[in-house]
Amino acid sequence: MARVFNFNPGPAAMPEEVLREAQSELLEYGDSGMSVLEMSHRSPDFEAILHDAEDTLKKLYGIPENYTVLFLQGGATLEFAGVPLNLMKTGHAGYLVAGNWSKKAWKEAQKYGTADLLASSEDTHFDRTPRLAGPVDQSLDYVYICQNETVYGTMTKELPDTGSVDLVSDISSMFLSCPLDISRYGMLYGGAQKNGGPAGITVLIIRNDLIEDCPARADICPTYMDYKVQAGKDSLLNTPNTFGIYLCGKIFHWIERTGGLEAMGERNWAKIGKLYDAIDASKLFRGLAVPEDRSISNAVFTTGSKDLDAAFVAGAKERGMVGLKGHRILGGMRASCYNAVPPEAVDALVAYMAEFEKDNA
Ligand SMILES: *Cc1c(COP(=O)(O)O)cnc(C)c1O
């Protein structure tokens, strides 16, 4: 068996020890006599798995008492609709558009109400995060951001000042990358498949007083997407992705064991920082995001030549490094350096970049 260095943007690398643990429990979980895959979602064994995952996540982020954690399905994409359906109380929200994910969310919100474009960085091809030009209309239902734009490799490091308007953040590609002050948000959510688990789980963290008023669009909100219903049923309205939640729980424990989010954040910046240093020192490669807004997770770069980029990606694959092809919108290369990507993977990539540069100078 040879496991490659996996730079996939999502689904992405998972910790090998978590995969091994899951493997060792695949036929029988504890002394239940069955696999988690075969277990009722209403059984005490599964309820314990669910509550343990929830509690571990609360500990990792230091989630305040007045917030609820939900494990849903439909990916981050379904929440592009879930957010306005639940939170557009007056039918008017504001969006910051930093890339394709926030743009999709903004477009989807327009189906359900008025979604103002408060700021966008599209005029500079999303090479940075947009900044608010002035104070935010305090009557807005919420202000929406995508905090790490996976395709463009940018990250919002300083949250926009929205006054008393609640902030809603898509944190899919920085979920569990580093600590966050949860109390600064009304709601955060993300697909787990980037950094927190397998595909098929959306983790949602929402303040309880917001749930009280959900769903804003009771007339049309599907029961499944009603946050109040989901919270009341503890994510067990219907059959959840049981095995996915089990794996998420294992990953949360792995993060806890390896020092928690503070240590994870430091390791992640050190790891991807080496790659950014290599890009900055290179005469061949250049980064596509402005340095101050660079992502903790996704480094995007190019040689400026389609052919050379393709040759680089192909050469990397021969050397056991995969997932480096840039998103089809942007081209070039993207190295997603999530939690489970070891520092050795980035070291190998940096070494190959130097070799490639020498051969193609
Ligand atoms: C991947 C991604 C999405 C889409 O996630 P799905 O789970 O596939 O719907 C949304 N937002 C961000 C920031 C992402 O990285």
Short mmCIF file of C-alpha atoms and ligand atoms in Angstrom, two decimals:
data_model
loop_
_atom_site.label_atom_id
_atom_site.label_comp_id
_atom_site.label_asym_id
_atom_site.label_seq_id
_atom_site.Cartn_x
_atom_site.Cartn_y
_atom_site.Cartn_z
CA MET A 1 0.00 0.00 0.00
CA ALA A 2 1.26 3.46 -0.85
CA ARG A 3 -0.63 6.47 0.40
CA VAL A 4 0.09 9.57 -1.66
CA PHE A 5 0.53 13.13 -0.50
CA ASN A 6 -3.05 14.29 -0.98
CA PHE A 7 -3.65 17.98 -1.71
CA ASN A 8 -7.28 17.49 -2.74
CA PRO A 9 -9.59 20.44 -2.08
CA GLY A 10 -12.42 18.30 -0.73
CA PRO A 11 -13.17 15.55 -0.08
CA ALA A 12 -9.66 15.69 1.21
CA ALA A 13 -6.96 13.97 3.22
CA MET A 14 -8.06 12.40 6.49
CA PRO A 15 -5.75 11.43 9.35
CA GLU A 16 -4.42 7.92 8.77
CA GLU A 17 -4.89 6.97 12.42
CA VAL A 18 -8.58 7.89 12.17
CA LEU A 19 -8.98 5.70 9.09
CA ARG A 20 -7.25 2.83 10.88
CA GLU A 21 -9.47 3.21 13.93
CA ALA A 22 -12.55 3.16 11.73
CA GLN A 23 -11.17 0.12 9.94
CA SER A 24 -10.61 -1.71 13.20
CA GLU A 25 -14.19 -0.99 14.27
CA LEU A 26 -15.83 -1.61 10.93
CA LEU A 27 -17.17 -5.08 11.65
CA GLU A 28 -18.07 -4.50 15.26
CA TYR A 29 -18.40 -1.23 17.11
CA GLY A 30 -17.60 -1.73 20.79
CA ASP A 31 -19.58 -4.76 21.93
CA SER A 32 -22.65 -3.81 19.92
CA GLY A 33 -22.29 -6.88 17.69
CA MET A 34 -22.60 -4.75 14.57
CA SER A 35 -20.99 -2.05 12.48
CA VAL A 36 -21.91 1.61 12.95
CA LEU A 37 -23.08 1.27 9.34
CA GLU A 38 -25.76 -1.19 10.46
CA MET A 39 -26.90 0.59 13.59
CA SER A 40 -30.24 2.30 14.18
CA HIS A 41 -29.89 6.05 14.44
CA ARG A 42 -32.22 5.81 17.43
CA SER A 43 -30.08 3.25 19.30
CA PRO A 44 -28.29 4.22 22.52
CA ASP A 45 -24.96 3.37 20.87
CA PHE A 46 -25.53 5.82 18.04
CA GLU A 47 -26.98 8.51 20.29
CA ALA A 48 -23.80 8.27 22.35
CA ILE A 49 -21.71 8.69 19.17
CA LEU A 50 -23.75 11.74 18.15
CA HIS A 51 -23.58 13.41 21.55
CA ASP A 52 -19.91 12.71 21.90
CA ALA A 53 -19.21 14.34 18.51
CA GLU A 54 -21.30 17.33 19.50
CA ASP A 55 -19.62 17.70 22.90
CA THR A 56 -16.13 17.33 21.46
CA LEU A 57 -16.82 20.01 18.86
CA LYS A 58 -18.17 22.33 21.57
CA LYS A 59 -14.99 21.80 23.58
CA LEU A 60 -12.69 22.34 20.61
CA TYR A 61 -14.20 25.68 19.63
CA GLY A 62 -15.24 26.69 23.15
CA ILE A 63 -18.78 27.07 21.81
CA PRO A 64 -20.80 29.16 24.28
CA GLU A 65 -23.79 27.60 26.08
CA ASN A 66 -26.28 29.61 24.09
CA TYR A 67 -25.35 28.00 20.76
CA THR A 68 -26.61 24.78 19.18
CA VAL A 69 -24.68 22.37 16.97
CA LEU A 70 -26.48 20.56 14.15
CA PHE A 71 -25.26 17.81 11.83
CA LEU A 72 -27.21 18.09 8.59
CA GLN A 73 -27.05 16.84 5.01
CA GLY A 74 -27.17 18.55 1.63
CA GLY A 75 -23.72 20.10 1.88
CA ALA A 76 -22.88 23.74 2.32
CA THR A 77 -24.77 24.31 -0.93
CA LEU A 78 -28.15 23.50 0.60
CA GLU A 79 -27.51 26.06 3.34
CA PHE A 80 -27.19 28.76 0.66
CA ALA A 81 -31.00 28.36 0.70
CA GLY A 82 -31.26 27.33 4.35
CA VAL A 83 -29.84 30.64 5.57
CA PRO A 84 -32.38 32.94 3.90
CA LEU A 85 -35.26 30.51 4.46
CA ASN A 86 -34.53 30.54 8.17
CA LEU A 87 -33.05 33.93 8.88
CA MET A 88 -34.54 36.45 6.41
CA LYS A 89 -37.09 37.72 8.91
CA THR A 90 -37.80 41.01 7.18
CA GLY A 91 -36.76 39.68 3.78
CA HIS A 92 -33.61 41.80 3.52
CA ALA A 93 -30.00 40.69 4.09
CA GLY A 94 -26.52 41.79 3.02
CA TYR A 95 -23.82 39.74 1.30
CA LEU A 96 -20.08 40.16 0.88
CA VAL A 97 -18.94 38.34 -2.23
CA ALA A 98 -15.35 37.10 -2.06
CA GLY A 99 -15.45 34.34 -4.67
CA ASN A 100 -17.63 31.76 -6.33
CA TRP A 101 -18.99 30.24 -3.11
CA SER A 102 -20.27 33.50 -1.65
CA LYS A 103 -21.54 34.49 -5.07
CA LYS A 104 -23.58 31.31 -5.28
CA ALA A 105 -24.94 31.94 -1.78
CA TRP A 106 -25.83 35.54 -2.71
CA LYS A 107 -27.61 34.41 -5.88
CA GLU A 108 -29.55 31.71 -4.04
CA ALA A 109 -30.67 34.20 -1.37
CA GLN A 110 -32.24 36.36 -4.08
CA LYS A 111 -34.85 33.66 -4.59
CA TYR A 112 -36.19 34.30 -1.12
CA GLY A 113 -35.82 38.00 -0.55
CA THR A 114 -33.65 41.02 -1.12
CA ALA A 115 -29.94 40.28 -0.87
CA ASP A 116 -27.86 43.44 -1.08
CA LEU A 117 -24.34 43.17 -2.41
CA LEU A 118 -22.46 45.04 0.32
CA ALA A 119 -19.01 44.50 -1.17
CA SER A 120 -17.35 42.34 -3.79
CA SER A 121 -13.81 41.69 -4.97
CA GLU A 122 -14.87 40.41 -8.37
CA ASP A 123 -13.35 43.41 -10.15
CA THR A 124 -9.90 42.14 -9.11
CA HIS A 125 -10.78 38.53 -9.99
CA PHE A 126 -11.32 37.67 -6.34
CA ASP A 127 -7.62 37.97 -5.55
CA ARG A 128 -8.53 39.48 -2.16
CA THR A 129 -11.38 39.63 0.31
CA PRO A 130 -13.85 42.48 -0.06
CA ARG A 131 -14.04 45.20 2.60
CA LEU A 132 -17.14 47.10 3.66
CA ALA A 133 -17.11 50.67 2.40
CA GLY A 134 -19.00 52.03 5.39
CA PRO A 135 -21.39 51.18 8.19
CA VAL A 136 -23.94 48.46 7.60
CA ASP A 137 -27.69 49.15 7.48
CA GLN A 138 -28.71 48.07 10.97
CA SER A 139 -32.10 46.84 9.81
CA LEU A 140 -30.59 43.94 7.81
CA ASP A 141 -31.55 40.45 8.95
CA TYR A 142 -27.94 39.27 8.70
CA VAL A 143 -24.67 39.89 6.91
CA TYR A 144 -23.23 36.91 5.06
CA ILE A 145 -19.60 36.08 4.33
CA CYS A 146 -17.64 33.10 3.07
CA GLN A 147 -14.64 33.23 5.32
CA ASN A 148 -12.28 31.09 3.27
CA GLU A 149 -12.83 31.11 -0.47
CA THR A 150 -11.57 27.68 -1.42
CA VAL A 151 -11.18 28.30 -5.15
CA TYR A 152 -9.38 31.65 -4.94
CA GLY A 153 -7.31 30.86 -1.87
CA THR A 154 -8.33 33.88 0.17
CA MET A 155 -9.35 34.16 3.80
CA THR A 156 -11.08 36.90 5.75
CA LYS A 157 -8.81 37.41 8.76
CA GLU A 158 -10.62 40.34 10.27
CA LEU A 159 -14.39 39.98 10.44
CA PRO A 160 -16.41 42.85 8.97
CA ASP A 161 -17.87 45.27 11.50
CA THR A 162 -21.60 44.72 11.12
CA GLY A 163 -22.65 46.62 14.25
CA SER A 164 -25.51 44.74 15.83
CA VAL A 165 -26.41 42.80 12.70
CA ASP A 166 -25.69 39.08 13.01
CA LEU A 167 -22.89 37.64 10.96
CA VAL A 168 -23.42 34.37 9.08
CA SER A 169 -20.25 32.68 7.86
CA ASP A 170 -19.53 29.78 5.52
CA ILE A 171 -16.40 28.27 7.05
CA SER A 172 -16.35 25.05 4.96
CA SER A 173 -12.68 25.15 3.98
CA MET A 174 -11.42 26.50 7.31
CA PHE A 175 -13.63 24.42 9.58
CA LEU A 176 -11.36 23.32 12.47
CA SER A 177 -8.27 24.92 10.88
CA CYS A 178 -7.70 27.37 13.73
CA PRO A 179 -9.52 28.83 16.74
CA LEU A 180 -12.54 31.10 16.17
CA ASP A 181 -14.45 33.33 18.57
CA ILE A 182 -17.88 31.76 18.07
CA SER A 183 -19.61 34.55 20.02
CA ARG A 184 -18.90 36.92 17.14
CA TYR A 185 -21.25 35.05 14.84
CA GLY A 186 -24.98 34.48 14.68
CA MET A 187 -24.33 31.33 12.71
CA LEU A 188 -21.42 29.45 11.14
CA TYR A 189 -21.59 26.40 8.99
CA GLY A 190 -19.55 24.28 6.68
CA GLY A 191 -19.39 21.07 4.74
CA ALA A 192 -17.24 18.66 6.73
CA GLN A 193 -15.47 17.15 3.74
CA LYS A 194 -12.74 19.76 3.54
CA ASN A 195 -11.28 19.49 6.98
CA GLY A 196 -13.66 17.96 9.48
CA GLY A 197 -14.81 14.61 8.20
CA PRO A 198 -16.17 12.82 5.16
CA ALA A 199 -18.57 14.21 2.54
CA GLY A 200 -22.25 14.21 3.41
CA ILE A 201 -22.20 16.18 6.66
CA THR A 202 -22.84 19.88 7.12
CA VAL A 203 -21.97 21.16 10.56
CA LEU A 204 -23.99 24.14 11.67
CA ILE A 205 -23.41 26.25 14.78
CA ILE A 206 -26.19 28.71 15.54
CA ARG A 207 -27.13 31.02 18.41
CA ASN A 208 -30.26 29.88 20.21
CA ASP A 209 -32.19 33.14 20.05
CA LEU A 210 -31.93 33.02 16.25
CA ILE A 211 -33.37 29.51 16.26
CA GLU A 212 -36.42 30.74 18.19
CA ASP A 213 -37.59 32.73 15.20
CA CYS A 214 -36.85 30.06 12.57
CA PRO A 215 -37.88 29.58 9.92
CA ALA A 216 -38.38 33.09 8.62
CA ARG A 217 -40.13 31.64 5.57
CA ALA A 218 -42.42 29.14 7.33
CA ASP A 219 -44.67 29.25 4.27
CA ILE A 220 -42.15 27.49 2.05
CA CYS A 221 -39.26 26.22 4.20
CA PRO A 222 -38.97 22.42 3.89
CA THR A 223 -39.37 20.77 7.29
CA TYR A 224 -35.92 19.23 6.94
CA MET A 225 -34.35 22.65 6.54
CA ASP A 226 -36.16 24.27 9.45
CA TYR A 227 -33.40 24.92 12.01
CA LYS A 228 -35.89 25.03 14.87
CA VAL A 229 -37.25 21.60 13.99
CA GLN A 230 -33.73 20.19 13.56
CA ALA A 231 -32.57 21.68 16.85
CA GLY A 232 -35.68 20.35 18.63
CA LYS A 233 -34.91 16.86 17.29
CA ASP A 234 -31.18 17.09 18.03
CA SER A 235 -30.30 16.51 14.34
CA LEU A 236 -32.42 13.35 14.36
CA LEU A 237 -35.53 14.50 12.53
CA ASN A 238 -34.86 11.78 9.99
CA THR A 239 -32.02 9.35 9.37
CA PRO A 240 -28.79 11.33 9.47
CA ASN A 241 -25.48 10.36 7.88
CA THR A 242 -24.67 8.09 10.80
CA PHE A 243 -21.29 6.83 9.62
CA GLY A 244 -20.27 10.36 8.65
CA ILE A 245 -21.09 11.69 12.11
CA TYR A 246 -19.10 8.81 13.62
CA LEU A 247 -16.08 9.74 11.49
CA CYS A 248 -16.44 13.45 12.31
CA GLY A 249 -16.37 12.53 16.00
CA LYS A 250 -13.15 10.59 15.48
CA ILE A 251 -11.58 13.54 13.69
CA PHE A 252 -12.66 15.91 16.45
CA HIS A 253 -10.96 13.63 18.98
CA TRP A 254 -7.85 13.46 16.83
CA ILE A 255 -7.66 17.27 16.87
CA GLU A 256 -8.14 17.25 20.64
CA ARG A 257 -5.36 14.67 21.08
CA THR A 258 -2.95 16.60 18.89
CA GLY A 259 -3.25 19.81 20.89
CA GLY A 260 -6.59 21.38 19.94
CA LEU A 261 -7.29 24.25 17.57
CA GLU A 262 -4.62 26.62 18.86
CA ALA A 263 -1.89 24.11 18.05
CA MET A 264 -3.63 23.14 14.82
CA GLY A 265 -3.72 26.76 13.68
CA GLU A 266 -0.03 27.24 14.41
CA ARG A 267 0.90 24.06 12.57
CA ASN A 268 -1.29 24.98 9.61
CA TRP A 269 0.21 28.45 9.20
CA ALA A 270 3.73 27.06 9.56
CA LYS A 271 2.96 24.40 6.97
CA ILE A 272 1.32 26.55 4.30
CA GLY A 273 3.68 29.43 5.16
CA LYS A 274 6.55 27.39 3.73
CA LEU A 275 4.67 27.11 0.48
CA TYR A 276 3.91 30.84 0.38
CA ASP A 277 7.58 31.57 1.07
CA ALA A 278 8.56 29.32 -1.83
CA ILE A 279 6.08 31.07 -4.13
CA ASP A 280 7.36 34.50 -3.10
CA ALA A 281 11.00 33.49 -3.61
CA SER A 282 10.32 31.92 -7.00
CA LYS A 283 10.94 33.51 -10.38
CA LEU A 284 8.67 31.00 -12.10
CA PHE A 285 5.69 30.58 -9.80
CA ARG A 286 3.48 33.38 -8.64
CA GLY A 287 0.63 33.43 -6.15
CA LEU A 288 -2.85 34.44 -7.25
CA ALA A 289 -4.09 35.89 -3.97
CA VAL A 290 -2.71 39.06 -2.42
CA PRO A 291 -0.35 38.10 0.43
CA GLU A 292 -2.32 39.73 3.27
CA ASP A 293 -5.48 37.80 2.39
CA ARG A 294 -3.92 34.39 1.79
CA SER A 295 -5.76 31.35 3.04
CA ILE A 296 -4.75 29.04 5.87
CA SER A 297 -5.94 26.11 3.75
CA ASN A 298 -5.69 26.65 0.01
CA ALA A 299 -2.63 28.07 -1.78
CA VAL A 300 -3.28 29.04 -5.40
CA PHE A 301 -0.42 29.69 -7.78
CA THR A 302 0.60 29.48 -11.42
CA THR A 303 3.58 29.62 -13.74
CA GLY A 304 1.52 31.83 -16.04
CA SER A 305 1.67 29.16 -18.76
CA LYS A 306 -1.07 26.56 -19.16
CA ASP A 307 1.37 24.03 -20.56
CA LEU A 308 3.90 24.47 -17.78
CA ASP A 309 1.15 24.30 -15.16
CA ALA A 310 -0.06 21.02 -16.67
CA ALA A 311 3.49 19.68 -16.77
CA PHE A 312 3.97 20.64 -13.13
CA VAL A 313 0.79 18.88 -12.04
CA ALA A 314 1.71 15.77 -14.06
CA GLY A 315 5.25 15.71 -12.64
CA ALA A 316 3.91 16.10 -9.12
CA LYS A 317 1.66 13.10 -9.64
CA GLU A 318 4.64 11.00 -10.73
CA ARG A 319 6.28 11.96 -7.45
CA GLY A 320 3.28 10.91 -5.36
CA MET A 321 1.65 14.32 -4.91
CA VAL A 322 -1.95 14.53 -6.10
CA GLY A 323 -4.86 16.96 -6.14
CA LEU A 324 -2.80 19.96 -7.25
CA LYS A 325 -4.72 20.97 -10.35
CA GLY A 326 -6.38 24.35 -9.84
CA HIS A 327 -10.16 24.74 -9.92
CA ARG A 328 -11.50 24.86 -13.47
CA ILE A 329 -12.55 28.52 -13.00
CA LEU A 330 -9.05 29.69 -12.15
CA GLY A 331 -6.65 27.18 -13.69
CA GLY A 332 -3.07 26.93 -12.42
CA MET A 333 -2.37 25.00 -9.25
CA ARG A 334 -4.04 24.78 -5.89
CA ALA A 335 -2.48 23.03 -2.92
CA SER A 336 -5.03 22.43 -0.20
CA CYS A 337 -3.04 21.94 2.97
CA TYR A 338 -5.73 20.87 5.41
CA ASN A 339 -5.18 19.54 8.93
CA ALA A 340 -4.44 15.98 7.85
CA VAL A 341 -1.87 16.96 5.20
CA PRO A 342 1.47 16.30 6.91
CA PRO A 343 4.27 18.92 6.83
CA GLU A 344 6.35 16.39 4.86
CA ALA A 345 3.84 16.69 2.00
CA VAL A 346 4.41 20.43 1.77
CA ASP A 347 8.18 19.96 2.08
CA ALA A 348 8.05 17.52 -0.84
CA LEU A 349 5.99 19.98 -2.88
CA VAL A 350 8.38 22.85 -2.17
CA ALA A 351 11.36 20.69 -3.14
CA TYR A 352 9.67 19.69 -6.38
CA MET A 353 8.85 23.33 -7.17
CA ALA A 354 12.56 24.19 -6.88
CA GLU A 355 13.49 21.24 -9.11
CA PHE A 356 10.82 22.18 -11.66
CA GLU A 357 11.94 25.79 -11.68
CA LYS A 358 15.55 24.80 -12.33
CA ASP A 359 14.52 22.52 -15.20
CA ASN A 360 12.26 25.12 -16.77
CA ALA A 361 14.21 28.32 -16.23
C1 LIG B 1 -16.74 23.17 -0.92
C2 LIG B 1 -17.40 24.42 -0.51
C3 LIG B 1 -18.79 24.59 -0.61
C4 LIG B 1 -19.69 23.56 -1.21
O1 LIG B 1 -19.79 22.49 -0.39
P1 LIG B 1 -20.80 21.28 -0.70
O2 LIG B 1 -20.72 20.54 0.60
O3 LIG B 1 -20.23 20.53 -1.85
O4 LIG B 1 -22.13 21.83 -0.96
C5 LIG B 1 -19.33 25.76 -0.14
N1 LIG B 1 -18.56 26.72 0.40
C6 LIG B 1 -17.23 26.59 0.49
C7 LIG B 1 -16.42 27.69 1.09
C8 LIG B 1 -16.60 25.44 0.05
O5 LIG B 1 -15.28 25.30 0.14
#
